[in-house]
Structures are given as C-alpha cells and as structure tokens.
Short mmCIF file of C-alpha atoms in Angstrom, two decimals:
data_model
loop_
_atom_site.label_atom_id
_atom_site.label_comp_id
_atom_site.label_asym_id
_atom_site.label_seq_id
_atom_site.Cartn_x
_atom_site.Cartn_y
_atom_site.Cartn_z
CA UNK A 24 87.08 108.88 114.37
CA UNK A 25 86.32 108.87 110.47
CA UNK A 26 86.10 112.48 110.35
CA UNK A 27 89.75 112.87 111.89
CA UNK A 28 91.04 109.94 109.77
CA UNK A 29 89.69 111.64 106.45
CA UNK A 30 91.14 115.02 107.49
CA UNK A 31 94.50 113.63 108.23
CA UNK A 32 94.65 111.73 105.14
CA UNK A 33 94.52 114.92 103.27
CA UNK A 34 96.47 117.46 105.68
CA UNK A 35 99.22 114.85 106.64
CA UNK A 36 99.56 112.99 103.36
CA UNK A 37 97.85 114.01 100.10
CA UNK A 38 98.22 117.80 100.42
CA UNK A 39 102.11 117.41 101.19
CA UNK A 40 102.70 116.16 97.53
CA UNK A 41 99.75 117.88 95.74
CA UNK A 42 97.59 114.74 95.45
CA UNK A 43 93.79 115.22 95.00
CA UNK A 44 91.23 113.08 96.90
CA UNK A 45 88.18 111.51 95.29
CA UNK A 46 84.66 112.78 94.91
CA UNK A 47 83.52 116.25 95.51
CA UNK A 48 86.22 116.86 97.86
CA UNK A 49 88.91 116.45 94.95
CA UNK A 50 86.76 118.73 92.91
CA UNK A 51 86.78 121.25 95.68
CA UNK A 52 90.52 121.04 96.21
CA UNK A 53 90.93 121.39 92.43
CA UNK A 54 88.81 124.64 92.41
CA UNK A 55 90.38 126.08 95.36
CA UNK A 56 93.87 125.42 93.79
CA UNK A 57 92.74 127.03 90.53
CA UNK A 58 91.30 130.06 92.39
CA UNK A 59 94.53 130.60 94.43
CA UNK A 60 97.03 130.38 91.40
CA UNK A 61 95.17 132.03 88.78
CA UNK A 62 92.87 134.39 90.53
CA UNK A 63 94.79 134.86 93.85
CA UNK A 64 91.54 134.15 95.35
CA UNK A 65 91.46 131.99 98.71
CA UNK A 66 88.32 130.08 98.95
CA UNK A 67 87.55 128.00 101.96
CA UNK A 68 87.30 124.45 101.28
CA UNK A 69 84.29 124.07 103.43
CA UNK A 70 82.41 126.39 101.29
CA UNK A 71 83.09 124.63 98.11
CA UNK A 72 82.51 121.03 99.42
CA UNK A 73 79.30 121.84 101.34
CA UNK A 74 77.86 123.66 98.28
CA UNK A 75 78.61 120.69 96.02
CA UNK A 76 76.73 118.29 98.40
CA UNK A 77 73.54 120.26 98.61
CA UNK A 78 71.82 118.84 95.44
CA UNK A 79 72.77 115.17 95.93
CA UNK A 80 71.74 115.25 99.48
CA UNK A 81 68.21 116.25 98.51
CA UNK A 82 67.90 113.24 96.22
CA UNK A 83 69.41 110.81 98.84
CA UNK A 84 67.11 112.22 101.45
CA UNK A 85 64.06 110.84 99.45
CA UNK A 86 65.66 107.97 97.82
CA UNK A 87 68.04 106.49 100.45
CA UNK A 88 66.86 107.66 103.87
CA UNK A 89 66.37 110.56 106.26
CA UNK A 90 68.73 109.51 108.86
CA UNK A 91 71.49 108.62 106.50
CA UNK A 92 71.33 112.02 104.88
CA UNK A 93 71.14 113.86 108.25
CA UNK A 94 74.26 111.94 109.57
CA UNK A 95 76.03 112.36 106.38
CA UNK A 96 75.42 116.10 106.58
CA UNK A 97 77.06 116.25 110.04
CA UNK A 98 79.99 114.20 108.65
CA UNK A 99 80.39 116.58 105.59
CA UNK A 100 80.23 119.75 107.77
CA UNK A 101 82.58 118.24 110.38
CA UNK A 102 85.10 117.06 107.69
CA UNK A 103 84.78 120.29 105.83
CA UNK A 104 85.74 122.56 108.73
CA UNK A 105 88.47 120.20 110.05
CA UNK A 106 90.25 120.22 106.60
CA UNK A 107 90.27 124.13 106.90
CA UNK A 108 91.30 123.99 110.56
CA UNK A 109 93.95 121.41 110.79
CA UNK A 110 97.47 122.66 109.57
CA UNK A 111 99.34 120.77 106.96
CA UNK A 112 101.96 118.58 108.56
CA UNK A 113 104.67 116.80 106.51
CA UNK A 114 105.43 113.33 108.04
CA UNK A 115 107.27 111.99 105.00
CA UNK A 116 109.01 113.54 101.73
CA UNK A 117 108.55 110.26 99.69
CA UNK A 118 105.68 110.46 97.47
CA UNK A 119 104.95 106.81 97.40
CA UNK A 120 104.77 106.67 101.38
CA UNK A 121 102.27 109.50 101.25
CA UNK A 122 100.34 107.69 98.52
CA UNK A 123 100.23 104.32 100.42
CA UNK A 124 99.39 105.63 103.98
CA UNK A 125 97.37 108.46 102.83
CA UNK A 126 95.36 106.26 100.50
CA UNK A 127 94.59 103.54 102.99
CA UNK A 128 93.61 105.99 105.70
CA UNK A 129 91.42 107.60 103.18
CA UNK A 130 89.69 104.43 102.35
CA UNK A 131 89.35 103.31 105.91
CA UNK A 132 87.74 106.57 106.99
CA UNK A 133 85.18 106.27 104.18
CA UNK A 134 84.46 102.57 105.21
CA UNK A 135 83.89 103.51 108.88
CA UNK A 136 81.43 106.12 107.95
CA UNK A 137 79.59 103.92 105.37
CA UNK A 138 79.36 100.91 107.85
CA UNK A 139 77.89 103.26 110.29
CA UNK A 140 74.96 103.88 107.75
CA UNK A 141 76.21 107.44 106.82
CA UNK A 142 78.50 108.68 104.08
CA UNK A 143 81.07 111.13 103.17
CA UNK A 144 78.59 113.06 100.88
CA UNK A 145 79.21 113.88 97.34
CA UNK A 146 79.80 110.94 95.04
CA UNK A 147 78.89 108.86 97.90
CA UNK A 148 75.32 109.98 97.92
CA UNK A 149 75.14 109.14 94.34
CA UNK A 150 76.68 105.71 94.96
CA UNK A 151 74.29 104.77 97.57
CA UNK A 152 71.08 105.90 95.55
CA UNK A 153 72.29 103.61 92.60
CA UNK A 154 73.45 100.81 94.86
CA UNK A 155 70.18 100.83 96.85
CA UNK A 156 68.16 100.65 93.81
CA UNK A 157 70.08 97.77 91.82
CA UNK A 158 71.56 96.08 94.89
CA UNK A 159 75.11 96.44 93.43
CA UNK A 160 78.44 98.11 94.47
CA UNK A 161 79.36 100.73 92.07
CA UNK A 162 82.55 102.14 93.97
CA UNK A 163 84.89 101.33 90.79
CA UNK A 164 82.51 103.48 88.66
CA UNK A 165 83.04 106.38 91.39
CA UNK A 166 86.78 105.98 90.75
CA UNK A 167 86.20 106.46 87.07
CA UNK A 168 84.70 109.66 87.80
CA UNK A 169 87.53 110.59 89.97
CA UNK A 170 89.93 109.83 87.20
CA UNK A 171 88.21 112.31 84.89
CA UNK A 172 88.58 114.95 87.64
CA UNK A 173 92.19 114.18 87.73
CA UNK A 174 92.80 114.20 84.00
CA UNK A 175 91.35 117.64 84.01
CA UNK A 176 93.96 118.54 86.85
CA UNK A 177 96.63 116.85 84.76
CA UNK A 178 95.87 118.97 81.74
CA UNK A 179 96.43 122.05 83.93
CA UNK A 180 99.19 121.08 86.39
CA UNK A 181 100.80 118.17 84.70
CA UNK A 182 100.14 114.41 84.53
CA UNK A 183 102.77 113.28 87.06
CA UNK A 184 100.81 114.54 90.13
CA UNK A 185 97.64 113.38 88.38
CA UNK A 186 98.67 109.78 88.01
CA UNK A 187 100.01 109.84 91.27
CA UNK A 188 96.60 110.94 92.72
CA UNK A 189 94.93 107.95 90.62
CA UNK A 190 97.03 105.50 92.51
CA UNK A 191 96.25 107.37 95.69
CA UNK A 192 92.47 107.01 95.06
CA UNK A 193 92.94 103.47 93.79
CA UNK A 194 94.45 102.70 97.25
CA UNK A 195 91.24 104.08 99.01
CA UNK A 196 88.83 102.35 96.66
CA UNK A 197 90.71 98.90 97.35
CA UNK A 198 90.41 99.43 101.02
CA UNK A 199 86.66 100.44 100.61
CA UNK A 200 85.80 97.32 98.61
CA UNK A 201 87.68 95.21 101.05
CA UNK A 202 86.19 96.24 104.30
CA UNK A 203 82.54 97.94 103.37
CA UNK A 204 80.25 94.80 103.87
CA UNK A 205 76.60 96.03 103.06
CA UNK A 206 76.86 94.80 99.32
CA UNK A 207 78.84 91.79 100.11
CA UNK A 208 76.91 88.40 100.47
CA UNK A 209 77.61 85.09 101.94
CA UNK A 210 76.12 81.57 101.16
CA UNK A 211 75.31 79.64 104.40
CA UNK A 212 74.69 75.88 104.58
CA UNK A 213 73.56 74.26 107.97
CA UNK A 214 73.26 70.65 108.72
CA UNK A 215 70.85 70.09 111.60
CA UNK A 216 68.93 67.10 113.11
CA UNK A 217 65.39 68.89 112.45
CA UNK A 218 64.29 72.07 110.24
CA UNK A 219 62.20 73.46 113.05
CA UNK A 220 62.42 75.63 115.01
CA UNK A 221 65.90 76.56 113.53
CA UNK A 222 64.53 77.55 110.14
CA UNK A 223 61.89 79.73 111.45
CA UNK A 224 64.12 81.57 113.93
CA UNK A 225 66.94 82.31 111.34
CA UNK A 226 64.23 83.66 109.13
CA UNK A 227 62.97 85.82 111.93
CA UNK A 228 66.49 86.85 112.69
CA UNK A 229 67.81 87.77 109.25
CA UNK A 230 64.75 88.60 107.32
CA UNK A 231 65.92 86.30 104.54
CA UNK A 232 64.46 83.05 103.32
CA UNK A 233 65.61 79.34 103.72
CA UNK A 234 65.37 76.32 101.50
CA UNK A 235 65.64 72.97 103.23
CA UNK A 236 66.86 69.59 101.93
CA UNK A 237 66.40 66.28 103.46
CA UNK A 238 69.42 64.01 103.61
CA UNK A 239 71.48 61.18 105.28
CA UNK A 240 74.72 61.67 107.26
CA UNK A 241 76.95 59.10 105.56
CA UNK A 242 79.17 59.00 108.62
CA UNK A 243 76.39 58.33 111.21
CA UNK A 244 73.82 57.05 108.93
CA UNK A 245 71.31 59.32 110.67
CA UNK A 246 68.67 61.55 108.86
CA UNK A 247 69.69 65.29 108.59
CA UNK A 248 68.28 68.38 107.11
CA UNK A 249 70.31 70.91 105.12
CA UNK A 250 69.34 74.59 105.41
CA UNK A 251 70.48 76.93 102.42
CA UNK A 252 70.46 80.60 102.77
CA UNK A 253 72.00 83.72 101.24
CA UNK A 254 72.60 86.75 103.70
CA UNK A 255 74.44 89.77 103.73
CA UNK A 256 78.10 89.64 105.37
CA UNK A 257 76.92 92.01 108.16
CA UNK A 258 74.41 89.20 109.15
CA UNK A 259 77.06 86.52 109.56
CA UNK A 260 78.10 87.34 113.17
CA UNK A 261 74.69 87.55 114.16
CA UNK A 262 74.00 84.17 112.88
CA UNK A 263 77.12 82.63 114.36
CA UNK A 264 76.13 84.06 117.86
CA UNK A 265 72.66 82.68 117.39
CA UNK A 266 73.64 79.25 116.52
CA UNK A 267 76.17 79.09 119.33
CA UNK A 268 73.48 79.60 121.84
CA UNK A 269 70.99 77.33 119.79
CA UNK A 270 72.98 74.30 119.31
CA UNK A 271 76.73 73.87 119.55
CA UNK A 272 76.49 70.74 117.54
CA UNK A 273 75.10 72.29 114.52
CA UNK A 274 77.45 72.05 111.30
CA UNK A 275 77.62 75.32 109.37
CA UNK A 276 79.60 76.09 106.34
CA UNK A 277 79.92 79.90 105.00
CA UNK A 278 81.32 80.70 101.53
CA UNK A 279 81.42 83.88 99.50
CA UNK A 280 78.63 84.65 97.13
CA UNK A 281 80.37 85.76 93.84
CA UNK A 282 77.41 86.18 91.80
CA UNK A 283 73.74 86.37 92.54
CA UNK A 284 70.46 86.73 90.57
CA UNK A 285 67.03 86.89 91.93
CA UNK A 286 65.28 88.59 94.78
CA UNK A 287 67.47 89.44 97.61
CA UNK A 288 66.23 92.20 99.92
CA UNK A 289 68.85 94.43 101.66
CA UNK A 290 67.92 95.64 105.12
CA UNK A 291 66.88 99.53 104.96
CA UNK A 292 69.51 101.90 106.02
CA UNK A 293 66.97 103.89 108.23
#
C-alpha cells in the first residue's frame, strides 16, 4: 500500500506541476531532469534512486537492523520501478491542490512503511541511524536537507517551483510527525488497590520500569497505590487491552510526554 501511495503522490500530483519530493528521491528527480534538459539523456529514476541508497543501506544494516534494511531495500526497489512504470496522470490543474493532496499522501506513505519497521531508504536510513542512537526524532532536520536540494533546483529552474516544493515536503513532514509513533512517548498513571501482580505484569509486557507511590483515595478513604511509568506510544493500546482484561475498575490517566531525560529504552526494530 505504501509503495503505491508513494508512487501516486509523485506521478499523480507532484510531477504534474514540477514539484520535487524529499530525500534521495528528490535528488534523483533533479538529476534526471538536468540530464534530460541539458544533455538530452534519459536516465531511469530507478537507477539513480537505487544507486544513492546503496551506501546508507550498508551503514543501516549494521547500525539499525538487518530486517529493517532488507524490507527497506524491497520497498526502494518496488517504489523506484513503480515510478518508472506508472504514467503521469493529471487529476487537477491547480498547484495548491497538487501540493496539499500530494504532500499528505506522500507523508502517509512514509508513515505506513516506517510504522511497519521499514523505511523509504535514503535519508530515512540516515534518520533511523541517528534517531536510534540518540532516541530522538530528526525529521525536521531531514526537511532542512531537502530544502538545500530545492534551493539548488531553484537556482537552475526558478524559485517559484522550488518554494512550492518546500510546502509540498513540509506537508509530508507534518503528516509524518503526526502519525509516526516510534519516538513519541506517553506518561501513564495507574491507581490500583495493590501494586502486585499488576506492576510486575506491566513491566514484563512493556519492558519499561514502574515507580509506585502509596496514597489514600480521598473519596473512599481507602488505601491506594499509584503506578507511574513512561512508555512508547505504540505500547499504549497493548496496555489498555491488558488492563481491561486485568481489572476494569483500575483507574488510568494517559498524557503526552513532552520532554524526557534519563534512561529510556526503545524496543529494537529487529
């Protein structure tokens, strides 16, 4: 699904108005366009995009995970050939419609493949290497790299399309930051009658530690225990399902974790 969405975002939207996608795909498109316009040379997109991905894939293979790179390589090959195979179809003439729908679809395609523990290759490989090492999301820095590619395009083809492309890529980045959950964290507070075996079961389930506090429920006057933990957003559904089966009377509050310092272990991709 992600492969088709990515190819459609380019062939049905961005290519219609000359927009450049992000990452090595955008760099490949730029070189492809330069070769065609100045050398009358037609270079397949797949050859350029796959070529640019080789070295980052090797580093990611050792630093991120074998399965991650294998699935990502399959994705890159599939997308590259789909972009060459699918004809350009114009659904709308308006530039802003192409930017809005193309950018969101582009971001959703990237989100789907990343949430499946793979990637679109290229700068995604670099992003995952750095993100895994420092436990942060760096998609905004990837956008900065993409803007540099677009500035180069702007110097050659004019800045109007380059600026439109910045908005197109920003739409994709917004969608990615919204829906990609690996580096988002949640703070969970659970009030229960007893800490065990609930605390042990939750630690076994999530792999994260728990801190407990004794307290008094002021409404009932009964002793209660407060369990405090920070988890990845992708763990929340699993915890909800577990607590529903464990005890429907358990009280739980979930909130966004805006800033976290200290030791937090992410579940390995492989």
